[in-house]
Amino acid sequence: MRVLFIFLDGIGLGENNPETNPFARVKMPNLNQLLEGRSLLKEAAPFHGKHASLLAIDPAVGVSGLPQSATGQAILLTGKNIPAELGYHYGPKPNSAVAAYLDGDTLFSNFAEAGKKATLLNAYPPRYFHGIDSGKHLYSSIPLAVTNAGIALFKQHDLYEGRALSADFTGEGWRTMLGFTDTPVMDAPHAGRRLGTLAKEYDFSLFEYWASDYAGHKQQMEQAVQLMEAFDEVLGGLVDIWDDGLILITSDHGNMEDLSTRRHTDADVPALVIGDQAAREEFTGEMTDLTHIAPAIWKTVMGQPTNRKNT
């Protein structure tokens, strides 16, 4: 069974307080329908319904301090309690110690070795590759794991030819922020349908959405609400055509759910799983923290528990 993993950066399950939590004020009818009237709030989890399940899972994994991006994303891709092994959370980009975990024993590497098709569905602009090649910028954990697995990142021509999506789903950001005025643009529901169509070409696919974490650090309530309204439309389009496999939506740490602070939070993060009820129950059965995500994905795609060294 295939898995589409939508990674929402910096999303925790917060309190039902519209003064500080955009999820307490945003209108997300597609998500509400999946959760049978509930919102993406702390009070909504755990939930197991006809079409979706929602759990609150621990991103701190028993290590003191606030969870960080590099180690959190590395946990999601390996199933290893990296902060416990290192003795600290780390981010935003991986240092050499975290990077070592992302070379050879990740979901991407292991699926490739097993003959499964895996990919990162984001397209990256030319200046991203220039920054990496020049040494001015470092990969974050997810693209580092992808490239270490020998999987090529999608580029501008892949976006234009419909093989990948822009980081904002619709392509509008490539026009307004990057200056590529000929970028194909679609509305959010169409982007969701495109995401689902592309995901059906792979056994495991991941889409990384970082704008949520950026809005959290900037404490931008209006932008946060707008981002989640657009994401809900993407979700609606995706669910409309999804009929084979599981959709997983989770995060690496809390942030945007509490705009009273610029910092990450100690909130649990959502594990929202959409698809067949029996498959969801199997997927979420032992899930309590980030280390349980990778083994659940592996088991779902391979149809058997992993015998990888990270579990």
PDB file of C-alpha atoms in Angstrom:
ATOM      1  CA  MET A   1       0.000   0.000   0.000  1.00  0.00           C
ATOM      2  CA  ARG A   2       1.416   3.381  -0.988  1.00  0.00           C
ATOM      3  CA  VAL A   3       1.949   6.244   1.442  1.00  0.00           C
ATOM      4  CA  LEU A   4       1.901   9.972   0.722  1.00  0.00           C
ATOM      5  CA  PHE A   5       3.590  11.880   3.541  1.00  0.00           C
ATOM      6  CA  ILE A   6       2.746  15.586   3.720  1.00  0.00           C
ATOM      7  CA  PHE A   7       5.206  17.209   6.069  1.00  0.00           C
ATOM      8  CA  LEU A   8       3.878  20.422   7.627  1.00  0.00           C
ATOM      9  CA  ASP A   9       6.821  22.164   9.252  1.00  0.00           C
ATOM     10  CA  GLY A  10       6.286  23.602  12.724  1.00  0.00           C
ATOM     11  CA  ILE A  11       2.713  22.516  13.451  1.00  0.00           C
ATOM     12  CA  GLY A  12       1.700  21.452  16.956  1.00  0.00           C
ATOM     13  CA  LEU A  13      -1.634  20.679  18.561  1.00  0.00           C
ATOM     14  CA  GLY A  14      -2.461  23.756  20.586  1.00  0.00           C
ATOM     15  CA  GLU A  15      -5.162  25.108  22.833  1.00  0.00           C
ATOM     16  CA  ASN A  16      -8.531  26.296  21.588  1.00  0.00           C
ATOM     17  CA  ASN A  17      -7.532  29.942  21.887  1.00  0.00           C
ATOM     18  CA  PRO A  18      -8.198  32.141  18.827  1.00  0.00           C
ATOM     19  CA  GLU A  19      -5.988  34.892  20.250  1.00  0.00           C
ATOM     20  CA  THR A  20      -2.819  32.834  19.841  1.00  0.00           C
ATOM     21  CA  ASN A  21      -3.709  29.751  17.789  1.00  0.00           C
ATOM     22  CA  PRO A  22      -4.653  30.178  14.125  1.00  0.00           C
ATOM     23  CA  PHE A  23      -6.184  26.690  14.138  1.00  0.00           C
ATOM     24  CA  ALA A  24      -8.754  27.976  16.641  1.00  0.00           C
ATOM     25  CA  ARG A  25      -9.983  30.619  14.203  1.00  0.00           C
ATOM     26  CA  VAL A  26      -9.275  29.313  10.675  1.00  0.00           C
ATOM     27  CA  LYS A  27     -12.076  27.803   8.611  1.00  0.00           C
ATOM     28  CA  MET A  28     -10.993  24.399   7.280  1.00  0.00           C
ATOM     29  CA  PRO A  29     -14.183  22.669   6.084  1.00  0.00           C
ATOM     30  CA  ASN A  30     -12.417  19.771   4.380  1.00  0.00           C
ATOM     31  CA  LEU A  31     -10.379  18.952   7.464  1.00  0.00           C
ATOM     32  CA  ASN A  32     -13.428  19.412   9.682  1.00  0.00           C
ATOM     33  CA  GLN A  33     -15.346  16.930   7.542  1.00  0.00           C
ATOM     34  CA  LEU A  34     -12.548  14.341   7.814  1.00  0.00           C
ATOM     35  CA  LEU A  35     -12.501  14.825  11.588  1.00  0.00           C
ATOM     36  CA  GLU A  36     -16.298  14.798  11.822  1.00  0.00           C
ATOM     37  CA  GLY A  37     -16.606  18.378  13.039  1.00  0.00           C
ATOM     38  CA  ARG A  38     -13.329  18.641  14.922  1.00  0.00           C
ATOM     39  CA  SER A  39     -10.459  21.057  14.289  1.00  0.00           C
ATOM     40  CA  LEU A  40      -6.705  20.538  14.432  1.00  0.00           C
ATOM     41  CA  LEU A  41      -6.510  21.241  18.162  1.00  0.00           C
ATOM     42  CA  LYS A  42      -5.155  19.510  21.235  1.00  0.00           C
ATOM     43  CA  GLU A  43      -8.680  18.680  22.380  1.00  0.00           C
ATOM     44  CA  ALA A  44      -9.438  16.781  19.160  1.00  0.00           C
ATOM     45  CA  ALA A  45      -6.916  13.960  19.663  1.00  0.00           C
ATOM     46  CA  PRO A  46      -7.116  11.045  19.812  1.00  0.00           C
ATOM     47  CA  PHE A  47      -9.785  10.509  17.178  1.00  0.00           C
ATOM     48  CA  HIS A  48     -10.605   7.548  14.947  1.00  0.00           C
ATOM     49  CA  GLY A  49     -13.377   8.110  12.459  1.00  0.00           C
ATOM     50  CA  LYS A  50     -14.712   6.719   9.217  1.00  0.00           C
ATOM     51  CA  HIS A  51     -12.187   8.446   6.978  1.00  0.00           C
ATOM     52  CA  ALA A  52      -9.369   9.730   9.189  1.00  0.00           C
ATOM     53  CA  SER A  53      -7.491   9.242  12.438  1.00  0.00           C
ATOM     54  CA  LEU A  54      -5.794  11.914  14.526  1.00  0.00           C
ATOM     55  CA  LEU A  55      -3.207  11.256  17.214  1.00  0.00           C
ATOM     56  CA  ALA A  56      -1.098  13.592  19.335  1.00  0.00           C
ATOM     57  CA  ILE A  57       2.508  12.371  19.217  1.00  0.00           C
ATOM     58  CA  ASP A  58       5.560  13.522  21.144  1.00  0.00           C
ATOM     59  CA  PRO A  59       8.322  15.305  19.164  1.00  0.00           C
ATOM     60  CA  ALA A  60      10.627  15.689  22.187  1.00  0.00           C
ATOM     61  CA  VAL A  61      11.148  11.903  22.458  1.00  0.00           C
ATOM     62  CA  GLY A  62      12.186  12.108  26.107  1.00  0.00           C
ATOM     63  CA  VAL A  63      15.003  14.614  25.593  1.00  0.00           C
ATOM     64  CA  SER A  64      15.006  17.934  27.458  1.00  0.00           C
ATOM     65  CA  GLY A  65      14.794  21.169  25.528  1.00  0.00           C
ATOM     66  CA  LEU A  66      12.552  22.263  22.686  1.00  0.00           C
ATOM     67  CA  PRO A  67      12.400  19.992  19.630  1.00  0.00           C
ATOM     68  CA  GLN A  68      14.258  21.303  16.569  1.00  0.00           C
ATOM     69  CA  SER A  69      13.975  20.862  12.813  1.00  0.00           C
ATOM     70  CA  ALA A  70      17.098  18.924  11.854  1.00  0.00           C
ATOM     71  CA  THR A  71      16.771  16.219  14.485  1.00  0.00           C
ATOM     72  CA  GLY A  72      12.970  16.101  14.277  1.00  0.00           C
ATOM     73  CA  GLN A  73      12.969  15.550  10.524  1.00  0.00           C
ATOM     74  CA  ALA A  74      15.792  13.027  10.845  1.00  0.00           C
ATOM     75  CA  ILE A  75      13.736  11.041  13.371  1.00  0.00           C
ATOM     76  CA  LEU A  76      10.781  11.008  10.974  1.00  0.00           C
ATOM     77  CA  LEU A  77      12.958   9.571   8.203  1.00  0.00           C
ATOM     78  CA  THR A  78      14.860   7.008  10.255  1.00  0.00           C
ATOM     79  CA  GLY A  79      12.774   5.956  13.235  1.00  0.00           C
ATOM     80  CA  LYS A  80      15.809   6.507  15.439  1.00  0.00           C
ATOM     81  CA  ASN A  81      15.767   8.563  18.627  1.00  0.00           C
ATOM     82  CA  ILE A  82      18.586  10.767  17.416  1.00  0.00           C
ATOM     83  CA  PRO A  83      18.287  13.428  20.148  1.00  0.00           C
ATOM     84  CA  ALA A  84      18.626  10.715  22.788  1.00  0.00           C
ATOM     85  CA  GLU A  85      21.701   9.292  21.089  1.00  0.00           C
ATOM     86  CA  LEU A  86      23.298  12.720  20.654  1.00  0.00           C
ATOM     87  CA  GLY A  87      22.061  14.188  23.919  1.00  0.00           C
ATOM     88  CA  TYR A  88      20.420  17.239  22.335  1.00  0.00           C
ATOM     89  CA  HIS A  89      17.914  18.566  19.815  1.00  0.00           C
ATOM     90  CA  TYR A  90      19.465  20.397  16.865  1.00  0.00           C
ATOM     91  CA  GLY A  91      18.419  22.659  14.004  1.00  0.00           C
ATOM     92  CA  PRO A  92      17.510  24.140  11.721  1.00  0.00           C
ATOM     93  CA  LYS A  93      19.984  22.476   9.303  1.00  0.00           C
ATOM     94  CA  PRO A  94      21.762  19.229  10.218  1.00  0.00           C
ATOM     95  CA  ASN A  95      25.256  19.404  11.659  1.00  0.00           C
ATOM     96  CA  SER A  96      27.719  16.635  10.830  1.00  0.00           C
ATOM     97  CA  ALA A  97      26.421  14.409  13.632  1.00  0.00           C
ATOM     98  CA  VAL A  98      22.801  14.625  12.466  1.00  0.00           C
ATOM     99  CA  ALA A  99      23.808  14.373   8.810  1.00  0.00           C
ATOM    100  CA  ALA A 100      25.491  11.026   9.473  1.00  0.00           C
ATOM    101  CA  TYR A 101      22.096   9.539  10.357  1.00  0.00           C
ATOM    102  CA  LEU A 102      20.716  10.660   7.009  1.00  0.00           C
ATOM    103  CA  ASP A 103      23.215   8.756   4.915  1.00  0.00           C
ATOM    104  CA  GLY A 104      22.273   5.153   4.254  1.00  0.00           C
ATOM    105  CA  ASP A 105      19.506   4.156   6.652  1.00  0.00           C
ATOM    106  CA  THR A 106      16.544   6.374   5.863  1.00  0.00           C
ATOM    107  CA  LEU A 107      13.165   5.618   4.361  1.00  0.00           C
ATOM    108  CA  PHE A 108      14.395   6.905   1.001  1.00  0.00           C
ATOM    109  CA  SER A 109      17.567   4.809   0.997  1.00  0.00           C
ATOM    110  CA  ASN A 110      15.854   1.683   2.238  1.00  0.00           C
ATOM    111  CA  PHE A 111      12.964   1.893  -0.197  1.00  0.00           C
ATOM    112  CA  ALA A 112      15.410   2.437  -3.061  1.00  0.00           C
ATOM    113  CA  GLU A 113      17.402  -0.590  -1.950  1.00  0.00           C
ATOM    114  CA  ALA A 114      14.206  -2.645  -1.749  1.00  0.00           C
ATOM    115  CA  GLY A 115      13.252  -1.719  -5.319  1.00  0.00           C
ATOM    116  CA  LYS A 116      10.393   0.586  -4.330  1.00  0.00           C
ATOM    117  CA  LYS A 117       9.748   3.923  -6.016  1.00  0.00           C
ATOM    118  CA  ALA A 118      10.247   6.839  -3.615  1.00  0.00           C
ATOM    119  CA  THR A 119      10.544  10.566  -4.174  1.00  0.00           C
ATOM    120  CA  LEU A 120      10.290  14.078  -2.799  1.00  0.00           C
ATOM    121  CA  LEU A 121       7.564  15.852  -4.793  1.00  0.00           C
ATOM    122  CA  ASN A 122       8.859  19.403  -4.265  1.00  0.00           C
ATOM    123  CA  ALA A 123      10.478  21.260  -7.163  1.00  0.00           C
ATOM    124  CA  TYR A 124      13.438  23.516  -6.345  1.00  0.00           C
ATOM    125  CA  PRO A 125      14.408  26.697  -8.229  1.00  0.00           C
ATOM    126  CA  PRO A 126      17.801  27.214  -9.863  1.00  0.00           C
ATOM    127  CA  ARG A 127      19.092  29.460  -7.086  1.00  0.00           C
ATOM    128  CA  TYR A 128      18.573  26.655  -4.567  1.00  0.00           C
ATOM    129  CA  PHE A 129      20.992  24.425  -6.436  1.00  0.00           C
ATOM    130  CA  HIS A 130      23.406  27.327  -6.933  1.00  0.00           C
ATOM    131  CA  GLY A 131      23.454  27.873  -3.178  1.00  0.00           C
ATOM    132  CA  ILE A 132      24.106  24.200  -2.478  1.00  0.00           C
ATOM    133  CA  ASP A 133      26.761  23.816  -5.184  1.00  0.00           C
ATOM    134  CA  SER A 134      28.588  26.967  -4.068  1.00  0.00           C
ATOM    135  CA  GLY A 135      28.658  25.838  -0.449  1.00  0.00           C
ATOM    136  CA  LYS A 136      26.744  28.925   0.709  1.00  0.00           C
ATOM    137  CA  HIS A 137      23.762  26.871   1.789  1.00  0.00           C
ATOM    138  CA  LEU A 138      23.280  23.454   3.363  1.00  0.00           C
ATOM    139  CA  TYR A 139      20.630  20.897   2.661  1.00  0.00           C
ATOM    140  CA  SER A 140      17.962  20.574   5.306  1.00  0.00           C
ATOM    141  CA  SER A 141      17.354  17.052   6.578  1.00  0.00           C
ATOM    142  CA  ILE A 142      14.756  15.928   4.054  1.00  0.00           C
ATOM    143  CA  PRO A 143      16.518  16.828   0.782  1.00  0.00           C
ATOM    144  CA  LEU A 144      19.792  15.596   2.282  1.00  0.00           C
ATOM    145  CA  ALA A 145      18.252  12.169   2.870  1.00  0.00           C
ATOM    146  CA  VAL A 146      16.790  12.169  -0.635  1.00  0.00           C
ATOM    147  CA  THR A 147      20.052  13.012  -2.385  1.00  0.00           C
ATOM    148  CA  ASN A 148      22.017  10.601  -0.210  1.00  0.00           C
ATOM    149  CA  ALA A 149      19.673   7.865  -1.434  1.00  0.00           C
ATOM    150  CA  GLY A 150      20.644   8.647  -5.015  1.00  0.00           C
ATOM    151  CA  ILE A 151      17.254  10.195  -5.785  1.00  0.00           C
ATOM    152  CA  ALA A 152      17.406  13.407  -7.788  1.00  0.00           C
ATOM    153  CA  LEU A 153      15.610  16.500  -6.560  1.00  0.00           C
ATOM    154  CA  PHE A 154      13.062  17.921  -8.964  1.00  0.00           C
ATOM    155  CA  LYS A 155      14.015  21.136 -10.776  1.00  0.00           C
ATOM    156  CA  GLN A 156      12.345  23.991 -12.597  1.00  0.00           C
ATOM    157  CA  HIS A 157      11.624  21.997 -15.744  1.00  0.00           C
ATOM    158  CA  ASP A 158       9.985  19.255 -13.683  1.00  0.00           C
ATOM    159  CA  LEU A 159       7.600  21.815 -12.203  1.00  0.00           C
ATOM    160  CA  TYR A 160       6.817  23.287 -15.596  1.00  0.00           C
ATOM    161  CA  GLU A 161       6.210  19.833 -17.082  1.00  0.00           C
ATOM    162  CA  GLY A 162       3.934  18.724 -14.238  1.00  0.00           C
ATOM    163  CA  ARG A 163       6.166  16.172 -12.522  1.00  0.00           C
ATOM    164  CA  ALA A 164       6.473  18.109  -9.249  1.00  0.00           C
ATOM    165  CA  LEU A 165       4.873  20.900  -7.224  1.00  0.00           C
ATOM    166  CA  SER A 166       6.151  24.203  -5.923  1.00  0.00           C
ATOM    167  CA  ALA A 167       6.607  24.660  -2.185  1.00  0.00           C
ATOM    168  CA  ASP A 168       3.350  26.650  -2.011  1.00  0.00           C
ATOM    169  CA  PHE A 169       1.470  23.933  -3.956  1.00  0.00           C
ATOM    170  CA  THR A 170       0.009  26.282  -6.601  1.00  0.00           C
ATOM    171  CA  GLY A 171       3.083  27.771  -8.303  1.00  0.00           C
ATOM    172  CA  GLU A 172       2.072  31.346  -7.487  1.00  0.00           C
ATOM    173  CA  GLY A 173       5.093  31.844  -5.233  1.00  0.00           C
ATOM    174  CA  TRP A 174       7.485  31.115  -8.081  1.00  0.00           C
ATOM    175  CA  ARG A 175       5.925  34.057  -9.942  1.00  0.00           C
ATOM    176  CA  THR A 176       5.548  36.558  -7.101  1.00  0.00           C
ATOM    177  CA  MET A 177       8.578  35.717  -4.947  1.00  0.00           C
ATOM    178  CA  LEU A 178      11.099  34.199  -7.359  1.00  0.00           C
ATOM    179  CA  GLY A 179      10.284  36.189 -10.492  1.00  0.00           C
ATOM    180  CA  PHE A 180       9.518  33.250 -12.798  1.00  0.00           C
ATOM    181  CA  THR A 181       6.542  34.912 -14.447  1.00  0.00           C
ATOM    182  CA  ASP A 182       5.928  32.015 -16.843  1.00  0.00           C
ATOM    183  CA  THR A 183       5.434  29.475 -14.043  1.00  0.00           C
ATOM    184  CA  PRO A 184       2.293  27.372 -14.533  1.00  0.00           C
ATOM    185  CA  VAL A 185      -0.216  28.299 -11.828  1.00  0.00           C
ATOM    186  CA  MET A 186      -3.226  26.351 -10.605  1.00  0.00           C
ATOM    187  CA  ASP A 187      -5.768  26.868  -7.878  1.00  0.00           C
ATOM    188  CA  ALA A 188      -5.448  25.022  -4.572  1.00  0.00           C
ATOM    189  CA  PRO A 189      -7.984  22.221  -5.236  1.00  0.00           C
ATOM    190  CA  HIS A 190      -6.301  21.538  -8.596  1.00  0.00           C
ATOM    191  CA  ALA A 191      -2.933  21.432  -6.801  1.00  0.00           C
ATOM    192  CA  GLY A 192      -4.331  18.854  -4.388  1.00  0.00           C
ATOM    193  CA  ARG A 193      -5.537  16.701  -7.250  1.00  0.00           C
ATOM    194  CA  ARG A 194      -2.138  17.050  -8.940  1.00  0.00           C
ATOM    195  CA  LEU A 195      -0.408  16.036  -5.709  1.00  0.00           C
ATOM    196  CA  GLY A 196      -2.549  12.914  -5.451  1.00  0.00           C
ATOM    197  CA  THR A 197      -2.032  12.022  -9.102  1.00  0.00           C
ATOM    198  CA  LEU A 198       1.741  12.326  -8.764  1.00  0.00           C
ATOM    199  CA  ALA A 199       1.791  10.356  -5.510  1.00  0.00           C
ATOM    200  CA  LYS A 200       0.058   7.439  -7.232  1.00  0.00           C
ATOM    201  CA  GLU A 201       3.173   6.993  -9.379  1.00  0.00           C
ATOM    202  CA  TYR A 202       5.249   6.090  -6.303  1.00  0.00           C
ATOM    203  CA  ASP A 203       5.224   3.642  -3.437  1.00  0.00           C
ATOM    204  CA  PHE A 204       6.338   6.379  -1.048  1.00  0.00           C
ATOM    205  CA  SER A 205       6.279  10.091  -1.697  1.00  0.00           C
ATOM    206  CA  LEU A 206       6.834  13.090   0.528  1.00  0.00           C
ATOM    207  CA  PHE A 207       5.881  16.733   0.127  1.00  0.00           C
ATOM    208  CA  GLU A 208       7.565  19.311   2.345  1.00  0.00           C
ATOM    209  CA  TYR A 209       5.642  22.460   3.315  1.00  0.00           C
ATOM    210  CA  TRP A 210       7.803  24.932   5.239  1.00  0.00           C
ATOM    211  CA  ALA A 211       5.714  28.120   5.061  1.00  0.00           C
ATOM    212  CA  SER A 212       3.837  27.153   8.232  1.00  0.00           C
ATOM    213  CA  ASP A 213       7.025  27.246  10.311  1.00  0.00           C
ATOM    214  CA  TYR A 214       8.012  30.577   8.768  1.00  0.00           C
ATOM    215  CA  ALA A 215       4.645  32.118   9.703  1.00  0.00           C
ATOM    216  CA  GLY A 216       5.047  30.796  13.234  1.00  0.00           C
ATOM    217  CA  HIS A 217       8.464  32.355  13.706  1.00  0.00           C
ATOM    218  CA  LYS A 218       7.170  35.651  12.305  1.00  0.00           C
ATOM    219  CA  GLN A 219       4.073  35.473  14.545  1.00  0.00           C
ATOM    220  CA  GLN A 220       1.889  36.316  11.551  1.00  0.00           C
ATOM    221  CA  MET A 221      -1.690  35.400  12.463  1.00  0.00           C
ATOM    222  CA  GLU A 222      -3.289  36.632   9.247  1.00  0.00           C
ATOM    223  CA  GLN A 223      -0.760  34.833   7.094  1.00  0.00           C
ATOM    224  CA  ALA A 224      -1.044  31.668   9.164  1.00  0.00           C
ATOM    225  CA  VAL A 225      -4.815  31.635   8.711  1.00  0.00           C
ATOM    226  CA  GLN A 226      -4.487  32.241   4.970  1.00  0.00           C
ATOM    227  CA  LEU A 227      -1.909  29.468   4.620  1.00  0.00           C
ATOM    228  CA  MET A 228      -4.116  26.951   6.376  1.00  0.00           C
ATOM    229  CA  GLU A 229      -7.217  27.996   4.440  1.00  0.00           C
ATOM    230  CA  ALA A 230      -5.282  27.354   1.227  1.00  0.00           C
ATOM    231  CA  PHE A 231      -3.924  24.077   2.570  1.00  0.00           C
ATOM    232  CA  ASP A 232      -7.462  22.957   3.378  1.00  0.00           C
ATOM    233  CA  GLU A 233      -8.423  23.525  -0.255  1.00  0.00           C
ATOM    234  CA  VAL A 234      -5.398  21.472  -1.335  1.00  0.00           C
ATOM    235  CA  LEU A 235      -6.486  18.751   1.077  1.00  0.00           C
ATOM    236  CA  GLY A 236      -9.988  18.783  -0.367  1.00  0.00           C
ATOM    237  CA  GLY A 237      -8.718  18.289  -3.900  1.00  0.00           C
ATOM    238  CA  LEU A 238      -6.352  15.554  -2.771  1.00  0.00           C
ATOM    239  CA  VAL A 239      -8.977  13.585  -0.859  1.00  0.00           C
ATOM    240  CA  ASP A 240     -11.393  13.838  -3.794  1.00  0.00           C
ATOM    241  CA  ILE A 241      -9.172  11.619  -5.943  1.00  0.00           C
ATOM    242  CA  TRP A 242      -7.417   9.519  -3.287  1.00  0.00           C
ATOM    243  CA  ASP A 243      -8.570   5.908  -3.386  1.00  0.00           C
ATOM    244  CA  ASP A 244      -5.486   3.755  -2.834  1.00  0.00           C
ATOM    245  CA  GLY A 245      -3.153   4.006   0.130  1.00  0.00           C
ATOM    246  CA  LEU A 246      -2.673   6.235   3.140  1.00  0.00           C
ATOM    247  CA  ILE A 247      -2.070   9.953   3.483  1.00  0.00           C
ATOM    248  CA  LEU A 248       0.011  10.954   6.497  1.00  0.00           C
ATOM    249  CA  ILE A 249       0.221  14.556   7.703  1.00  0.00           C
ATOM    250  CA  THR A 250       2.572  15.288  10.573  1.00  0.00           C
ATOM    251  CA  SER A 251       5.290  17.661  11.755  1.00  0.00           C
ATOM    252  CA  ASP A 252       8.679  17.850  13.462  1.00  0.00           C
ATOM    253  CA  HIS A 253       7.866  20.270  16.297  1.00  0.00           C
ATOM    254  CA  GLY A 254       5.312  22.778  17.466  1.00  0.00           C
ATOM    255  CA  ASN A 255       5.416  26.466  16.497  1.00  0.00           C
ATOM    256  CA  MET A 256       2.569  27.974  14.497  1.00  0.00           C
ATOM    257  CA  GLU A 257      -0.114  26.775  16.927  1.00  0.00           C
ATOM    258  CA  ASP A 258       1.106  29.326  19.504  1.00  0.00           C
ATOM    259  CA  LEU A 259       1.811  32.743  18.034  1.00  0.00           C
ATOM    260  CA  SER A 260       2.443  34.255  21.464  1.00  0.00           C
ATOM    261  CA  THR A 261       6.063  33.189  20.946  1.00  0.00           C
ATOM    262  CA  ARG A 262       8.552  33.154  18.092  1.00  0.00           C
ATOM    263  CA  ARG A 263      10.160  30.011  19.450  1.00  0.00           C
ATOM    264  CA  HIS A 264       9.317  26.388  18.936  1.00  0.00           C
ATOM    265  CA  THR A 265       6.931  24.930  21.498  1.00  0.00           C
ATOM    266  CA  ASP A 266       6.804  21.749  23.547  1.00  0.00           C
ATOM    267  CA  ALA A 267       3.391  20.803  22.132  1.00  0.00           C
ATOM    268  CA  ASP A 268       2.652  17.377  20.763  1.00  0.00           C
ATOM    269  CA  VAL A 269       2.356  17.314  16.983  1.00  0.00           C
ATOM    270  CA  PRO A 270      -0.534  15.866  14.983  1.00  0.00           C
ATOM    271  CA  ALA A 271      -0.359  12.527  13.230  1.00  0.00           C
ATOM    272  CA  LEU A 272      -3.307  12.806  10.852  1.00  0.00           C
ATOM    273  CA  VAL A 273      -3.824   9.667   8.789  1.00  0.00           C
ATOM    274  CA  ILE A 274      -6.384   9.444   5.968  1.00  0.00           C
ATOM    275  CA  GLY A 275      -7.498   6.303   4.160  1.00  0.00           C
ATOM    276  CA  ASP A 276      -8.806   2.794   4.721  1.00  0.00           C
ATOM    277  CA  GLN A 277      -9.916   2.337   8.330  1.00  0.00           C
ATOM    278  CA  ALA A 278      -8.241  -1.021   8.910  1.00  0.00           C
ATOM    279  CA  ALA A 279      -4.986   0.247   7.414  1.00  0.00           C
ATOM    280  CA  ARG A 280      -5.166   3.351   9.596  1.00  0.00           C
ATOM    281  CA  GLU A 281      -5.684   1.282  12.709  1.00  0.00           C
ATOM    282  CA  GLU A 282      -2.642  -0.821  11.848  1.00  0.00           C
ATOM    283  CA  PHE A 283      -0.593   2.261  11.015  1.00  0.00           C
ATOM    284  CA  THR A 284      -1.371   4.163  14.210  1.00  0.00           C
ATOM    285  CA  GLY A 285      -1.647   1.239  16.619  1.00  0.00           C
ATOM    286  CA  GLU A 286       1.641   1.711  18.494  1.00  0.00           C
ATOM    287  CA  MET A 287       2.209   5.362  17.667  1.00  0.00           C
ATOM    288  CA  THR A 288       3.126   7.706  20.531  1.00  0.00           C
ATOM    289  CA  ASP A 289       6.115   9.733  19.298  1.00  0.00           C
ATOM    290  CA  LEU A 290       8.108  10.639  16.183  1.00  0.00           C
ATOM    291  CA  THR A 291      10.189   7.454  16.267  1.00  0.00           C
ATOM    292  CA  HIS A 292       7.122   5.401  15.351  1.00  0.00           C
ATOM    293  CA  ILE A 293       6.451   7.174  12.038  1.00  0.00           C
ATOM    294  CA  ALA A 294       9.177   5.616   9.864  1.00  0.00           C
ATOM    295  CA  PRO A 295       8.507   2.003  10.955  1.00  0.00           C
ATOM    296  CA  ALA A 296       4.783   2.477  10.311  1.00  0.00           C
ATOM    297  CA  ILE A 297       5.445   3.838   6.817  1.00  0.00           C
ATOM    298  CA  TRP A 298       7.848   1.007   6.041  1.00  0.00           C
ATOM    299  CA  LYS A 299       5.420  -1.665   7.215  1.00  0.00           C
ATOM    300  CA  THR A 300       2.560  -0.156   5.216  1.00  0.00           C
ATOM    301  CA  VAL A 301       4.522   0.082   1.972  1.00  0.00           C
ATOM    302  CA  MET A 302       6.346  -3.234   2.287  1.00  0.00           C
ATOM    303  CA  GLY A 303       3.471  -5.179   3.819  1.00  0.00           C
ATOM    304  CA  GLN A 304       5.691  -6.457   6.599  1.00  0.00           C
ATOM    305  CA  PRO A 305       7.575  -5.141   9.642  1.00  0.00           C
ATOM    306  CA  THR A 306      10.989  -3.722   8.925  1.00  0.00           C
ATOM    307  CA  ASN A 307      14.122  -5.670   9.604  1.00  0.00           C
ATOM    308  CA  ARG A 308      16.198  -2.560   9.220  1.00  0.00           C
ATOM    309  CA  LYS A 309      18.850  -1.858  11.795  1.00  0.00           C
ATOM    310  CA  ASN A 310      17.101   1.314  12.995  1.00  0.00           C
ATOM    311  CA  THR A 311      14.352  -0.677  14.669  1.00  0.00           C
TER     312      THR A 311
END
